[in-house]
Amino acid sequence: MKKYDVAVIGAGPGGMTAALYGARANLKVAMIDRGVYGGQMNNTAEVENYPGFPSIMGPELGEKMYQSTTKQGVDFVYGDVQGIEVSGQDRIVKMENEDDNILAKAVIIATGSDNRKLGIPGEEEYSGKGVSYCAVCDGAFFKDEDVIVVGGGDSAVSEGLYLANVTDNVNVVHRRDQLRAEKILQDRAFKNPKMNFTWDSEVTEIVGDENKMTGVKVHNKKTGEDKVVDAAGAFIYIGNIPNSKPFQDLGITDKDGWVITNDKMETSASGIYAIGDVRQKELRQIITAVGDGGIAGQNAFEYIETLKAAAVTE
Ligand code: FAD
Ligand code: NAP
């Protein structure tokens, strides 16, 4: 089994920062991800609220963070983590193949969250055939076409604005008559002639011709009216669910699966920290994931120093 001081699970902005802090404290750090480093930043068009970069594309910011991390000697390990086993002072990060398991003194969970699905007929069938959860990945396929965006939060509005640059018309279908998104995004969206809004409405089905989607069925909750809105694409941004299933047996999550920590990013399991979007927290953004990462990296270092000091006095 490969041995590290710290294993960081997830290479989004939180995980990359935690790994950077650990490595700069001279710890041997593995940063594990089942996908491309960068996390949700890979699904983000323009980031305007990360200081130092007045405007930067999400994947580019991810690339820059990765360079900062690997420059400090962090090992990037590709793999899907299945769980964490606690054995005395050892923490074993369990991988799909037992031979790939990683032994560490401290583990930092930075697995973020996944897109919530609508769970309606046609969603799965037309996923990749019009239905998308990533405007920056798929927007260009809908040049000069009409698309639907579902949701009313920061993601729906910011990615809707991105789509308005690429497509002909963006129809935001929201279940209430008010957006949840921050004011600056709302103002921009209301001013943009390519952005239209369908209020108090739920998308009940994605319809198509089997090869690709052609529209969505929409139910107006106030009037009771049902109609089909033609669209070549449907971008779904209705929030997230925590990627915490592998850690549920540790008893560190709340009833919805968000990991509970204190201000030091410690969970109730000693030597196991959690940071970023997977945490139970108020504001899920790049800057807060990065802040959590710095705190956890530093506290993991102090925890390992305590273990060493205890071993010397034994
Ligand atoms: P993530 O970025 O989600 O990274 C988690 C990583 O963990 C992923 O790479 C994943 O592959 C990996 N992982 C998960 N489970 C496992 C496992 N079992 N084994 C191995 N690896 C695993 N924030 C802003 O500040 N500004 C914005 O403009 C902005 N725009 C956004 C636009 C969209 C469309 C979305 C969805 C989010 C946006 N956000 C924005 C929010 C921001 O992206 C997140 O808050 C941030 O990425 C969270 O970072 P994280 O490190 O906690 O997790
Ligand atoms: P969110 O804030 O949870 O918003 C989800 C939206 O989808 C809400 O408008 C919600 O409606 C709606 N919704 C939820 N379930 C639904 C369902 N079953 N059917 C239809 N609509 C549904 O999620 P988010 O917008 O993805 O943002 C997630 C986090 O990332 C937030 O912390 C956000 O601040 C951050 N983020 C930041 C930026 C930025 O800083 N520019 C950009 C993107 C994301 P209600 O409003 O009625 O609840």
Short mmCIF file of N, CA, C and O in Angstrom, two decimals, residues 31-142:
data_model
loop_
_atom_site.label_atom_id
_atom_site.label_comp_id
_atom_site.label_asym_id
_atom_site.label_seq_id
_atom_site.Cartn_x
_atom_site.Cartn_y
_atom_site.Cartn_z
N MET A 31 -3.26 13.55 -3.91
CA MET A 31 -4.54 14.22 -4.23
C MET A 31 -5.24 13.32 -5.24
O MET A 31 -4.75 13.10 -6.34
N ILE A 32 -6.38 12.77 -4.80
CA ILE A 32 -7.05 11.72 -5.59
C ILE A 32 -8.29 12.30 -6.27
O ILE A 32 -9.08 13.01 -5.62
N ASP A 33 -8.47 12.01 -7.54
CA ASP A 33 -9.73 12.41 -8.19
C ASP A 33 -10.14 11.33 -9.20
O ASP A 33 -9.31 10.73 -9.85
N ARG A 34 -11.46 11.17 -9.33
CA ARG A 34 -11.99 10.18 -10.28
C ARG A 34 -12.21 10.81 -11.65
O ARG A 34 -12.63 10.14 -12.59
N GLY A 35 -11.94 12.11 -11.74
CA GLY A 35 -12.13 12.80 -13.02
C GLY A 35 -10.98 13.74 -13.28
O GLY A 35 -9.87 13.54 -12.79
N VAL A 36 -11.27 14.75 -14.06
CA VAL A 36 -10.24 15.74 -14.38
C VAL A 36 -10.11 16.70 -13.20
O VAL A 36 -11.11 17.09 -12.61
N TYR A 37 -8.86 17.08 -12.86
CA TYR A 37 -8.70 18.07 -11.78
C TYR A 37 -9.42 19.36 -12.17
O TYR A 37 -9.59 19.65 -13.35
N GLY A 38 -9.86 20.09 -11.15
CA GLY A 38 -10.60 21.34 -11.42
C GLY A 38 -12.00 21.29 -10.86
O GLY A 38 -12.59 22.32 -10.55
N GLY A 39 -12.57 20.10 -10.73
CA GLY A 39 -13.91 19.93 -10.16
C GLY A 39 -14.96 20.73 -10.92
O GLY A 39 -14.94 20.80 -12.15
N GLN A 40 -15.86 21.35 -10.18
CA GLN A 40 -16.98 22.08 -10.79
C GLN A 40 -16.51 23.27 -11.61
O GLN A 40 -17.27 23.80 -12.43
N MET A 41 -15.26 23.70 -11.41
CA MET A 41 -14.76 24.84 -12.22
C MET A 41 -14.73 24.46 -13.70
O MET A 41 -14.81 25.33 -14.56
N ASN A 42 -14.62 23.15 -13.96
CA ASN A 42 -14.62 22.71 -15.36
C ASN A 42 -15.99 22.93 -16.01
O ASN A 42 -16.10 22.92 -17.23
N ASN A 43 -17.03 23.07 -15.19
CA ASN A 43 -18.39 23.26 -15.72
C ASN A 43 -18.82 24.72 -15.64
O ASN A 43 -19.99 25.03 -15.79
N THR A 44 -17.87 25.59 -15.36
CA THR A 44 -18.20 27.00 -15.13
C THR A 44 -17.65 27.84 -16.27
O THR A 44 -16.48 27.72 -16.61
N ALA A 45 -18.51 28.68 -16.82
CA ALA A 45 -18.04 29.53 -17.92
C ALA A 45 -17.12 30.60 -17.35
O ALA A 45 -15.91 30.40 -17.25
N GLU A 46 -17.70 31.70 -16.92
CA GLU A 46 -16.87 32.82 -16.49
C GLU A 46 -16.92 32.97 -14.98
O GLU A 46 -18.01 32.98 -14.40
N VAL A 47 -15.75 33.12 -14.37
CA VAL A 47 -15.69 33.38 -12.93
C VAL A 47 -15.29 34.84 -12.75
O VAL A 47 -14.27 35.27 -13.28
N GLU A 48 -16.11 35.58 -12.03
CA GLU A 48 -15.83 37.01 -11.85
C GLU A 48 -15.67 37.37 -10.39
O GLU A 48 -15.52 38.54 -10.06
N ASN A 49 -15.78 36.35 -9.50
CA ASN A 49 -15.73 36.67 -8.07
C ASN A 49 -14.59 35.96 -7.37
O ASN A 49 -14.69 35.63 -6.20
N TYR A 50 -13.50 35.73 -8.11
CA TYR A 50 -12.30 35.18 -7.48
C TYR A 50 -11.22 36.25 -7.58
O TYR A 50 -10.74 36.55 -8.68
N PRO A 51 -10.85 36.86 -6.43
CA PRO A 51 -9.95 38.01 -6.48
C PRO A 51 -8.64 37.70 -7.20
O PRO A 51 -8.12 36.59 -7.09
N GLY A 52 -8.13 38.69 -7.89
CA GLY A 52 -6.88 38.51 -8.64
C GLY A 52 -7.15 38.24 -10.10
O GLY A 52 -6.27 38.40 -10.94
N PHE A 53 -8.37 37.79 -10.39
CA PHE A 53 -8.76 37.51 -11.78
C PHE A 53 -10.08 38.24 -12.07
O PHE A 53 -11.16 37.71 -11.74
N PRO A 54 -10.03 39.44 -12.65
CA PRO A 54 -11.28 40.17 -12.89
C PRO A 54 -12.29 39.32 -13.67
O PRO A 54 -13.49 39.40 -13.43
N SER A 55 -11.80 38.51 -14.57
CA SER A 55 -12.68 37.57 -15.29
C SER A 55 -11.80 36.44 -15.83
O SER A 55 -10.79 36.70 -16.49
N ILE A 56 -12.20 35.23 -15.52
CA ILE A 56 -11.42 34.08 -15.99
C ILE A 56 -12.37 32.91 -16.23
O ILE A 56 -13.35 32.73 -15.48
N MET A 57 -12.09 32.12 -17.27
CA MET A 57 -12.92 30.94 -17.53
C MET A 57 -12.62 29.90 -16.45
O MET A 57 -11.46 29.74 -16.04
N GLY A 58 -13.65 29.18 -15.99
CA GLY A 58 -13.48 28.19 -14.92
C GLY A 58 -12.35 27.19 -15.18
O GLY A 58 -11.48 27.00 -14.32
N PRO A 59 -12.32 26.54 -16.37
CA PRO A 59 -11.26 25.55 -16.61
C PRO A 59 -9.85 26.15 -16.55
O PRO A 59 -8.90 25.49 -16.12
N GLU A 60 -9.73 27.42 -16.95
CA GLU A 60 -8.40 28.06 -16.91
C GLU A 60 -7.96 28.28 -15.46
O GLU A 60 -6.79 28.06 -15.12
N LEU A 61 -8.91 28.68 -14.61
CA LEU A 61 -8.58 28.86 -13.19
C LEU A 61 -8.18 27.51 -12.58
O LEU A 61 -7.23 27.42 -11.81
N GLY A 62 -8.88 26.44 -12.98
CA GLY A 62 -8.55 25.10 -12.51
C GLY A 62 -7.13 24.71 -12.92
O GLY A 62 -6.37 24.16 -12.12
N GLU A 63 -6.77 25.01 -14.13
CA GLU A 63 -5.43 24.69 -14.63
C GLU A 63 -4.37 25.44 -13.82
O GLU A 63 -3.35 24.87 -13.43
N LYS A 64 -4.64 26.70 -13.54
CA LYS A 64 -3.66 27.50 -12.78
C LYS A 64 -3.51 26.94 -11.36
O LYS A 64 -2.41 26.86 -10.83
N MET A 65 -4.64 26.55 -10.75
CA MET A 65 -4.56 25.98 -9.38
C MET A 65 -3.79 24.67 -9.40
O MET A 65 -3.00 24.39 -8.50
N TYR A 66 -4.02 23.87 -10.43
CA TYR A 66 -3.32 22.58 -10.53
C TYR A 66 -1.81 22.80 -10.64
O TYR A 66 -1.02 22.09 -10.00
N GLN A 67 -1.42 23.80 -11.44
CA GLN A 67 0.01 24.10 -11.57
C GLN A 67 0.61 24.50 -10.22
O GLN A 67 1.71 24.07 -9.87
N SER A 68 -0.13 25.31 -9.44
CA SER A 68 0.36 25.72 -8.11
C SER A 68 0.58 24.48 -7.24
O SER A 68 1.54 24.40 -6.48
N THR A 69 -0.34 23.53 -7.36
CA THR A 69 -0.30 22.34 -6.50
C THR A 69 0.84 21.41 -6.87
O THR A 69 1.62 20.99 -6.01
N THR A 70 0.95 21.10 -8.16
CA THR A 70 1.97 20.12 -8.57
C THR A 70 3.38 20.71 -8.42
O THR A 70 4.34 19.98 -8.16
N LYS A 71 3.48 22.04 -8.52
CA LYS A 71 4.79 22.69 -8.33
C LYS A 71 5.34 22.41 -6.93
O LYS A 71 6.54 22.39 -6.70
N GLN A 72 4.43 22.16 -5.98
CA GLN A 72 4.86 21.90 -4.60
C GLN A 72 5.09 20.40 -4.36
O GLN A 72 5.30 19.99 -3.23
N GLY A 73 4.96 19.59 -5.39
CA GLY A 73 5.30 18.17 -5.24
C GLY A 73 4.15 17.26 -4.84
O GLY A 73 4.37 16.12 -4.41
N VAL A 74 2.91 17.74 -4.98
CA VAL A 74 1.76 16.88 -4.67
C VAL A 74 1.63 15.79 -5.73
O VAL A 74 1.80 16.05 -6.92
N ASP A 75 1.33 14.55 -5.30
CA ASP A 75 1.10 13.45 -6.26
C ASP A 75 -0.36 13.44 -6.65
O ASP A 75 -1.24 13.32 -5.77
N PHE A 76 -0.66 13.51 -7.95
CA PHE A 76 -2.05 13.38 -8.40
C PHE A 76 -2.31 11.90 -8.66
O PHE A 76 -1.59 11.25 -9.41
N VAL A 77 -3.34 11.35 -8.01
CA VAL A 77 -3.68 9.93 -8.16
C VAL A 77 -5.07 9.85 -8.78
O VAL A 77 -6.02 10.44 -8.25
N TYR A 78 -5.18 9.12 -9.89
CA TYR A 78 -6.48 8.98 -10.53
C TYR A 78 -7.22 7.79 -9.92
O TYR A 78 -6.67 6.69 -9.86
N GLY A 79 -8.44 7.98 -9.45
CA GLY A 79 -9.19 6.85 -8.89
C GLY A 79 -10.46 7.30 -8.19
O GLY A 79 -10.59 8.45 -7.77
N ASP A 80 -11.40 6.34 -8.09
CA ASP A 80 -12.71 6.61 -7.48
C ASP A 80 -12.69 6.06 -6.06
O ASP A 80 -12.66 4.84 -5.86
N VAL A 81 -12.71 6.95 -5.09
CA VAL A 81 -12.61 6.52 -3.69
C VAL A 81 -13.93 5.89 -3.23
O VAL A 81 -15.00 6.44 -3.45
N GLN A 82 -13.80 4.73 -2.57
CA GLN A 82 -14.99 3.97 -2.14
C GLN A 82 -15.31 4.16 -0.66
O GLN A 82 -16.42 3.89 -0.23
N GLY A 83 -14.29 4.59 0.12
CA GLY A 83 -14.54 4.76 1.55
C GLY A 83 -13.25 5.02 2.30
O GLY A 83 -12.16 5.05 1.69
N ILE A 84 -13.38 5.23 3.61
CA ILE A 84 -12.20 5.42 4.46
C ILE A 84 -12.31 4.44 5.63
O ILE A 84 -13.36 4.40 6.30
N GLU A 85 -11.24 3.69 5.85
CA GLU A 85 -11.25 2.76 6.99
C GLU A 85 -10.33 3.33 8.07
O GLU A 85 -9.21 3.77 7.76
N VAL A 86 -10.82 3.33 9.30
CA VAL A 86 -10.02 3.83 10.41
C VAL A 86 -9.44 2.63 11.14
O VAL A 86 -10.17 1.75 11.57
N SER A 87 -8.09 2.61 11.26
CA SER A 87 -7.45 1.49 11.95
C SER A 87 -6.37 2.07 12.87
O SER A 87 -5.28 2.41 12.41
N GLY A 88 -6.70 2.25 14.15
CA GLY A 88 -5.78 2.92 15.07
C GLY A 88 -5.50 4.33 14.56
O GLY A 88 -6.43 5.09 14.26
N GLN A 89 -4.20 4.63 14.38
CA GLN A 89 -3.86 5.97 13.86
C GLN A 89 -3.76 6.00 12.34
O GLN A 89 -3.48 7.04 11.75
N ASP A 90 -3.99 4.85 11.72
CA ASP A 90 -3.95 4.81 10.26
C ASP A 90 -5.32 5.12 9.68
O ASP A 90 -6.36 4.71 10.22
N ARG A 91 -5.29 5.80 8.54
CA ARG A 91 -6.52 6.05 7.78
C ARG A 91 -6.29 5.43 6.40
O ARG A 91 -5.36 5.84 5.69
N ILE A 92 -7.12 4.44 6.05
CA ILE A 92 -6.91 3.77 4.77
C ILE A 92 -7.97 4.27 3.80
O ILE A 92 -9.18 4.12 4.03
N VAL A 93 -7.50 4.86 2.70
CA VAL A 93 -8.42 5.34 1.67
C VAL A 93 -8.65 4.17 0.72
O VAL A 93 -7.71 3.69 0.08
N LYS A 94 -9.90 3.71 0.67
CA LYS A 94 -10.21 2.51 -0.11
C LYS A 94 -10.55 2.87 -1.55
O LYS A 94 -11.45 3.68 -1.80
N MET A 95 -9.82 2.23 -2.46
CA MET A 95 -10.02 2.48 -3.89
C MET A 95 -10.80 1.31 -4.48
O MET A 95 -11.04 0.30 -3.82
N GLU A 96 -11.16 1.41 -5.77
CA GLU A 96 -11.94 0.34 -6.41
C GLU A 96 -11.17 -0.99 -6.36
O GLU A 96 -11.74 -2.04 -6.12
N ASN A 97 -9.87 -0.89 -6.62
CA ASN A 97 -9.01 -2.07 -6.59
C ASN A 97 -8.20 -2.02 -5.28
O ASN A 97 -7.49 -1.03 -5.04
N GLU A 98 -8.29 -3.06 -4.47
CA GLU A 98 -7.65 -3.07 -3.16
C GLU A 98 -6.16 -2.75 -3.23
O GLU A 98 -5.59 -2.11 -2.33
N ASP A 99 -5.51 -3.19 -4.32
CA ASP A 99 -4.06 -2.95 -4.47
C ASP A 99 -3.73 -1.46 -4.54
O ASP A 99 -2.58 -1.06 -4.36
N ASP A 100 -4.73 -0.66 -4.90
CA ASP A 100 -4.51 0.79 -5.05
C ASP A 100 -4.81 1.57 -3.78
O ASP A 100 -4.70 2.81 -3.76
N ASN A 101 -5.23 0.85 -2.71
CA ASN A 101 -5.56 1.56 -1.46
C ASN A 101 -4.38 2.42 -1.00
O ASN A 101 -3.22 2.09 -1.25
N ILE A 102 -4.72 3.51 -0.31
CA ILE A 102 -3.69 4.46 0.13
C ILE A 102 -3.74 4.59 1.65
O ILE A 102 -4.82 4.77 2.23
N LEU A 103 -2.56 4.50 2.26
CA LEU A 103 -2.46 4.64 3.72
C LEU A 103 -2.03 6.06 4.04
O LEU A 103 -1.07 6.56 3.46
N ALA A 104 -2.76 6.71 4.94
CA ALA A 104 -2.40 8.09 5.30
C ALA A 104 -2.62 8.32 6.79
O ALA A 104 -3.35 7.56 7.43
N LYS A 105 -1.97 9.36 7.29
CA LYS A 105 -2.19 9.70 8.71
C LYS A 105 -3.43 10.57 8.85
O LYS A 105 -4.15 10.49 9.82
N ALA A 106 -3.63 11.44 7.85
CA ALA A 106 -4.81 12.31 7.86
C ALA A 106 -5.46 12.29 6.48
O ALA A 106 -4.76 12.14 5.47
N VAL A 107 -6.78 12.42 6.46
CA VAL A 107 -7.51 12.43 5.18
C VAL A 107 -8.38 13.69 5.11
O VAL A 107 -9.02 14.07 6.11
N ILE A 108 -8.36 14.32 3.97
CA ILE A 108 -9.19 15.52 3.77
C ILE A 108 -10.21 15.21 2.67
O ILE A 108 -9.84 14.92 1.53
N ILE A 109 -11.48 15.24 3.03
CA ILE A 109 -12.55 14.95 2.07
C ILE A 109 -12.92 16.26 1.36
O ILE A 109 -13.31 17.24 2.00
N ALA A 110 -12.76 16.26 0.03
CA ALA A 110 -13.03 17.48 -0.76
C ALA A 110 -13.78 17.08 -2.02
O ALA A 110 -13.43 17.49 -3.13
N THR A 111 -14.81 16.25 -1.82
CA THR A 111 -15.47 15.62 -2.97
C THR A 111 -16.60 16.45 -3.57
O THR A 111 -17.23 16.01 -4.54
N GLY A 112 -16.88 17.62 -3.01
CA GLY A 112 -17.85 18.53 -3.63
C GLY A 112 -19.25 17.94 -3.77
O GLY A 112 -19.70 17.14 -2.94
N SER A 113 -19.91 18.35 -4.83
CA SER A 113 -21.30 17.91 -5.03
C SER A 113 -21.56 17.67 -6.51
O SER A 113 -20.80 18.12 -7.36
N ASP A 114 -22.64 16.95 -6.77
CA ASP A 114 -23.04 16.64 -8.15
C ASP A 114 -24.32 17.37 -8.49
O ASP A 114 -25.08 17.75 -7.60
N ASN A 115 -24.61 17.50 -9.79
CA ASN A 115 -25.85 18.18 -10.20
C ASN A 115 -27.06 17.37 -9.76
O ASN A 115 -27.10 16.16 -9.94
N ARG A 116 -28.05 18.09 -9.23
CA ARG A 116 -29.33 17.44 -8.93
C ARG A 116 -30.07 17.25 -10.25
O ARG A 116 -30.02 18.10 -11.13
N LYS A 117 -30.75 16.12 -10.38
CA LYS A 117 -31.51 15.83 -11.62
C LYS A 117 -32.99 16.16 -11.38
O LYS A 117 -33.47 16.10 -10.25
N LEU A 118 -33.69 16.47 -12.47
CA LEU A 118 -35.12 16.76 -12.35
C LEU A 118 -35.92 15.48 -12.05
O LEU A 118 -36.94 15.53 -11.38
N GLY A 119 -35.43 14.37 -12.60
CA GLY A 119 -36.13 13.09 -12.39
C GLY A 119 -37.44 13.01 -13.14
O GLY A 119 -38.42 12.45 -12.64
N ILE A 120 -37.48 13.58 -14.35
CA ILE A 120 -38.73 13.58 -15.14
C ILE A 120 -38.55 12.70 -16.39
O ILE A 120 -37.42 12.45 -16.82
N PRO A 121 -39.66 12.27 -17.00
CA PRO A 121 -39.53 11.46 -18.22
C PRO A 121 -38.75 12.21 -19.30
O PRO A 121 -38.91 13.41 -19.47
N GLY A 122 -37.88 11.49 -19.96
CA GLY A 122 -37.11 12.05 -21.07
C GLY A 122 -35.76 12.62 -20.65
O GLY A 122 -34.87 12.79 -21.48
N GLU A 123 -35.59 12.88 -19.34
CA GLU A 123 -34.34 13.53 -18.91
C GLU A 123 -33.12 12.64 -19.19
O GLU A 123 -32.13 13.08 -19.78
N GLU A 124 -33.25 11.39 -18.77
CA GLU A 124 -32.13 10.47 -18.98
C GLU A 124 -31.99 10.12 -20.46
O GLU A 124 -30.89 10.10 -21.00
N GLU A 125 -33.16 9.86 -21.09
CA GLU A 125 -33.16 9.45 -22.50
C GLU A 125 -32.47 10.48 -23.40
O GLU A 125 -31.72 10.12 -24.31
N TYR A 126 -32.72 11.77 -23.11
CA TYR A 126 -32.16 12.81 -23.99
C TYR A 126 -30.91 13.48 -23.41
O TYR A 126 -30.46 14.50 -23.90
N SER A 127 -30.35 12.88 -22.34
CA SER A 127 -29.10 13.40 -21.79
C SER A 127 -28.01 13.19 -22.85
O SER A 127 -27.83 12.09 -23.36
N GLY A 128 -27.33 14.27 -23.21
CA GLY A 128 -26.34 14.19 -24.29
C GLY A 128 -26.98 14.34 -25.67
O GLY A 128 -26.28 14.40 -26.68
N LYS A 129 -28.30 14.38 -25.71
CA LYS A 129 -29.01 14.58 -26.98
C LYS A 129 -29.87 15.84 -26.87
O LYS A 129 -30.99 15.90 -27.37
N GLY A 130 -29.36 16.80 -26.13
CA GLY A 130 -30.08 18.05 -25.91
C GLY A 130 -30.10 18.43 -24.44
O GLY A 130 -29.94 19.58 -24.08
N VAL A 131 -30.26 17.43 -23.58
CA VAL A 131 -30.25 17.71 -22.14
C VAL A 131 -28.80 17.79 -21.66
O VAL A 131 -28.00 16.90 -21.96
N SER A 132 -28.47 18.87 -20.94
CA SER A 132 -27.09 19.07 -20.48
C SER A 132 -27.09 19.69 -19.09
O SER A 132 -28.06 20.34 -18.68
N TYR A 133 -25.97 19.49 -18.39
CA TYR A 133 -25.78 20.09 -17.07
C TYR A 133 -24.55 21.01 -17.10
O TYR A 133 -24.05 21.40 -16.06
N CYS A 134 -24.08 21.32 -18.29
CA CYS A 134 -22.83 22.08 -18.42
C CYS A 134 -22.84 22.95 -19.68
O CYS A 134 -22.57 22.46 -20.78
N ALA A 135 -23.11 24.25 -19.48
CA ALA A 135 -23.19 25.17 -20.63
C ALA A 135 -21.83 25.34 -21.29
O ALA A 135 -21.73 25.39 -22.52
N VAL A 136 -20.78 25.42 -20.46
CA VAL A 136 -19.46 25.67 -21.04
C VAL A 136 -18.99 24.47 -21.89
O VAL A 136 -18.28 24.63 -22.87
N CYS A 137 -19.47 23.26 -21.53
CA CYS A 137 -19.09 22.07 -22.30
C CYS A 137 -19.92 21.97 -23.59
O CYS A 137 -19.40 21.62 -24.64
N ASP A 138 -21.22 22.23 -23.48
CA ASP A 138 -22.14 21.88 -24.58
C ASP A 138 -22.79 23.06 -25.29
O ASP A 138 -23.44 22.87 -26.32
N GLY A 139 -22.62 24.27 -24.74
CA GLY A 139 -23.32 25.43 -25.31
C GLY A 139 -23.09 25.61 -26.80
O GLY A 139 -24.01 25.92 -27.57
N ALA A 140 -21.85 25.39 -27.23
CA ALA A 140 -21.50 25.64 -28.64
C ALA A 140 -22.28 24.76 -29.61
O ALA A 140 -22.41 25.10 -30.79
N PHE A 141 -22.83 23.64 -29.12
CA PHE A 141 -23.62 22.76 -30.00
C PHE A 141 -24.96 23.40 -30.38
O PHE A 141 -25.65 22.91 -31.25
N PHE A 142 -25.32 24.48 -29.68
CA PHE A 142 -26.66 25.06 -29.88
C PHE A 142 -26.60 26.46 -30.50
O PHE A 142 -27.49 27.27 -30.28
#
